[in-house]
Amino acid sequence: VKRIDHIAIAVNNLEESLRFYQDALGLDCFTIETVAEQGVRVAKLNAGNTHIELLEPLSPETPVGKFLTKRGQGLHHICFGIDDIEQELNQLKEKQTKLIDETPKIGAGGAKIAFVHPAATGGVLMELSEPQHPHAPHD
Ligand code: CO
């Protein structure tokens, strides 16, 4: 594990939550995008060397919509950035870790991602992410 890639928070309304994170706390919101396949609208904010993602469900039937109905607003998942997701998943499987994704899926920006079950992590959904070009220079 190299770093915390992002911390994702489920919210009822992006604009309302941005009034705190952006306007009051002063974090820079650098994108708001709709990710249809995950059923969310996402606001991404710079928070030092990591990002905060605010997730607003597109409908109550989506995973984040169901999360809000069941648990209300709050921490949805923590994402760790790693170099080799296949190797990491194999290690976790060897240790009988309960996984949601046994093999990586392709997430935003072409990253390979997989989720670890909250039952294994102390109750917090955990995402692992291998960026598409981990060593590409910033432009
Ligand atoms: Co995430």
mmCIF file of C-alpha atoms and ligand atoms in Angstrom:
data_model
loop_
_atom_site.group_PDB
_atom_site.id
_atom_site.type_symbol
_atom_site.label_atom_id
_atom_site.label_comp_id
_atom_site.label_asym_id
_atom_site.label_seq_id
_atom_site.Cartn_x
_atom_site.Cartn_y
_atom_site.Cartn_z
ATOM 1 C CA VAL A 1 0.000 0.000 0.000
ATOM 2 C CA LYS A 2 1.520 3.285 -1.171
ATOM 3 C CA ARG A 3 -0.949 5.917 -0.048
ATOM 4 C CA ILE A 4 -4.598 6.753 0.560
ATOM 5 C CA ASP A 5 -5.860 7.436 -2.954
ATOM 6 C CA HIS A 6 -9.205 8.815 -1.833
ATOM 7 C CA ILE A 7 -11.798 8.794 0.922
ATOM 8 C CA ALA A 8 -15.391 8.524 -0.342
ATOM 9 C CA ILE A 9 -18.360 9.952 1.551
ATOM 10 C CA ALA A 10 -21.980 9.167 0.667
ATOM 11 C CA VAL A 11 -24.154 12.294 0.679
ATOM 12 C CA ASN A 12 -27.774 13.106 -0.115
ATOM 13 C CA ASN A 13 -26.999 16.218 -2.141
ATOM 14 C CA LEU A 14 -23.646 17.211 -3.681
ATOM 15 C CA GLU A 15 -24.278 20.937 -3.800
ATOM 16 C CA GLU A 16 -25.350 21.011 -0.166
ATOM 17 C CA SER A 17 -22.264 19.055 0.946
ATOM 18 C CA LEU A 18 -19.986 21.237 -1.187
ATOM 19 C CA ARG A 19 -21.111 24.194 0.894
ATOM 20 C CA PHE A 20 -19.095 22.666 3.723
ATOM 21 C CA TYR A 21 -16.164 20.959 1.959
ATOM 22 C CA GLN A 22 -15.570 23.638 -0.677
ATOM 23 C CA ASP A 23 -16.982 26.879 0.658
ATOM 24 C CA ALA A 24 -16.416 26.528 4.421
ATOM 25 C CA LEU A 25 -13.381 24.191 4.554
ATOM 26 C CA GLY A 26 -11.806 25.636 1.399
ATOM 27 C CA LEU A 27 -10.993 22.408 -0.451
ATOM 28 C CA ASP A 28 -10.611 22.744 -4.228
ATOM 29 C CA CYS A 29 -13.323 20.834 -6.131
ATOM 30 C CA PHE A 30 -11.605 19.982 -9.417
ATOM 31 C CA THR A 31 -14.341 17.915 -11.058
ATOM 32 C CA ILE A 32 -17.975 16.901 -10.781
ATOM 33 C CA GLU A 33 -18.856 13.940 -12.972
ATOM 34 C CA THR A 34 -21.605 11.364 -13.456
ATOM 35 C CA VAL A 35 -20.439 7.729 -13.394
ATOM 36 C CA ALA A 36 -23.503 5.960 -14.776
ATOM 37 C CA GLU A 37 -22.199 2.399 -14.326
ATOM 38 C CA GLN A 38 -21.713 3.020 -10.586
ATOM 39 C CA GLY A 39 -24.971 4.970 -10.296
ATOM 40 C CA VAL A 40 -23.401 8.079 -8.784
ATOM 41 C CA ARG A 41 -22.573 11.711 -9.325
ATOM 42 C CA VAL A 42 -19.110 12.362 -7.865
ATOM 43 C CA ALA A 43 -17.462 15.584 -6.705
ATOM 44 C CA LYS A 44 -13.680 15.229 -6.305
ATOM 45 C CA LEU A 45 -11.781 17.572 -4.025
ATOM 46 C CA ASN A 46 -8.071 18.019 -3.400
ATOM 47 C CA ALA A 47 -7.168 17.395 0.229
ATOM 48 C CA GLY A 48 -3.385 17.671 0.478
ATOM 49 C CA ASN A 49 -1.838 14.507 -0.956
ATOM 50 C CA THR A 50 -5.163 12.680 -1.258
ATOM 51 C CA HIS A 51 -8.682 13.279 -2.546
ATOM 52 C CA ILE A 52 -12.096 13.426 -0.951
ATOM 53 C CA GLU A 53 -14.917 12.071 -3.136
ATOM 54 C CA LEU A 54 -18.497 13.034 -2.376
ATOM 55 C CA LEU A 55 -20.896 10.430 -3.815
ATOM 56 C CA GLU A 56 -24.514 11.333 -4.570
ATOM 57 C CA PRO A 57 -26.663 8.423 -5.801
ATOM 58 C CA LEU A 58 -28.496 8.754 -9.127
ATOM 59 C CA SER A 59 -31.445 6.846 -7.614
ATOM 60 C CA PRO A 60 -32.416 5.015 -4.388
ATOM 61 C CA GLU A 61 -31.915 1.634 -6.148
ATOM 62 C CA THR A 62 -28.163 2.174 -6.706
ATOM 63 C CA PRO A 63 -25.584 0.780 -4.231
ATOM 64 C CA VAL A 64 -24.931 4.236 -2.754
ATOM 65 C CA GLY A 65 -28.690 4.935 -2.684
ATOM 66 C CA LYS A 66 -29.263 1.747 -0.693
ATOM 67 C CA PHE A 67 -26.362 2.641 1.613
ATOM 68 C CA LEU A 68 -27.986 6.031 2.379
ATOM 69 C CA THR A 69 -31.383 4.450 3.025
ATOM 70 C CA LYS A 70 -29.868 1.903 5.395
ATOM 71 C CA ARG A 71 -27.179 3.918 7.189
ATOM 72 C CA GLY A 72 -27.623 7.577 6.302
ATOM 73 C CA GLN A 73 -24.869 9.910 5.155
ATOM 74 C CA GLY A 74 -21.317 9.034 6.096
ATOM 75 C CA LEU A 75 -18.038 7.337 5.263
ATOM 76 C CA HIS A 76 -18.625 5.021 2.287
ATOM 77 C CA HIS A 77 -15.145 3.665 1.509
ATOM 78 C CA ILE A 78 -11.413 4.253 1.787
ATOM 79 C CA CYS A 79 -9.267 3.643 -1.283
ATOM 80 C CA PHE A 80 -5.622 2.595 -1.086
ATOM 81 C CA GLY A 81 -3.357 3.175 -4.064
ATOM 82 C CA ILE A 82 -1.165 0.163 -4.801
ATOM 83 C CA ASP A 83 1.348 -0.859 -7.489
ATOM 84 C CA ASP A 84 0.206 -4.403 -8.345
ATOM 85 C CA ILE A 85 -3.421 -5.260 -7.686
ATOM 86 C CA GLU A 86 -3.224 -8.906 -8.847
ATOM 87 C CA GLN A 87 -0.390 -9.572 -6.414
ATOM 88 C CA GLU A 88 -2.284 -7.813 -3.603
ATOM 89 C CA LEU A 89 -5.484 -9.806 -4.279
ATOM 90 C CA ASN A 90 -3.517 -13.066 -4.325
ATOM 91 C CA GLN A 91 -1.955 -12.233 -0.948
ATOM 92 C CA LEU A 92 -5.374 -11.402 0.510
ATOM 93 C CA LYS A 93 -6.853 -14.635 -0.865
ATOM 94 C CA GLU A 94 -3.989 -16.649 0.661
ATOM 95 C CA LYS A 95 -4.926 -15.119 4.005
ATOM 96 C CA GLN A 96 -8.617 -16.024 3.473
ATOM 97 C CA THR A 97 -9.681 -12.382 3.348
ATOM 98 C CA LYS A 98 -13.340 -11.831 2.416
ATOM 99 C CA LEU A 99 -13.322 -9.986 -0.919
ATOM 100 C CA ILE A 100 -16.133 -8.419 -2.923
ATOM 101 C CA ASP A 101 -14.075 -8.582 -6.132
ATOM 102 C CA GLU A 102 -11.894 -11.660 -6.646
ATOM 103 C CA THR A 103 -10.498 -10.150 -9.845
ATOM 104 C CA PRO A 104 -9.936 -6.475 -10.702
ATOM 105 C CA LYS A 105 -12.459 -4.365 -12.609
ATOM 106 C CA ILE A 106 -11.669 -1.260 -14.605
ATOM 107 C CA GLY A 107 -12.602 1.937 -12.769
ATOM 108 C CA ALA A 108 -12.398 5.668 -13.470
ATOM 109 C CA GLY A 109 -9.358 6.727 -15.500
ATOM 110 C CA GLY A 110 -8.614 3.142 -16.500
ATOM 111 C CA ALA A 111 -7.421 2.191 -13.011
ATOM 112 C CA LYS A 112 -7.700 -1.463 -11.979
ATOM 113 C CA ILE A 113 -9.850 -1.613 -8.839
ATOM 114 C CA ALA A 114 -11.218 -4.205 -6.433
ATOM 115 C CA PHE A 115 -13.221 -3.977 -3.219
ATOM 116 C CA VAL A 116 -12.484 -5.762 0.059
ATOM 117 C CA HIS A 117 -15.523 -6.714 2.152
ATOM 118 C CA PRO A 118 -16.208 -4.591 5.274
ATOM 119 C CA ALA A 119 -16.418 -7.811 7.310
ATOM 120 C CA ALA A 120 -12.630 -8.136 6.828
ATOM 121 C CA THR A 121 -11.629 -4.548 7.541
ATOM 122 C CA GLY A 122 -13.350 -3.445 10.745
ATOM 123 C CA GLY A 123 -16.599 -2.407 9.118
ATOM 124 C CA VAL A 124 -15.324 -0.043 6.412
ATOM 125 C CA LEU A 125 -15.637 -0.846 2.715
ATOM 126 C CA MET A 126 -12.118 -0.788 1.237
ATOM 127 C CA GLU A 127 -11.141 -0.150 -2.369
ATOM 128 C CA LEU A 128 -7.753 -1.058 -3.843
ATOM 129 C CA SER A 129 -6.661 0.854 -6.927
ATOM 130 C CA GLU A 130 -3.762 0.389 -9.316
ATOM 131 C CA PRO A 131 -3.501 3.471 -11.527
ATOM 132 C CA GLN A 132 -3.225 2.844 -15.257
ATOM 133 C CA HIS A 133 0.158 4.594 -15.531
ATOM 134 C CA PRO A 134 1.657 4.639 -12.043
ATOM 135 C CA HIS A 135 4.934 6.147 -13.214
ATOM 136 C CA ALA A 136 3.619 8.609 -15.796
ATOM 137 C CA PRO A 137 4.889 12.149 -15.161
ATOM 138 C CA HIS A 138 2.357 14.828 -14.226
ATOM 139 C CA ASP A 139 1.430 17.170 -17.040
HETATM 140 CO CO CO B 1 -13.579 4.955 -4.769
#
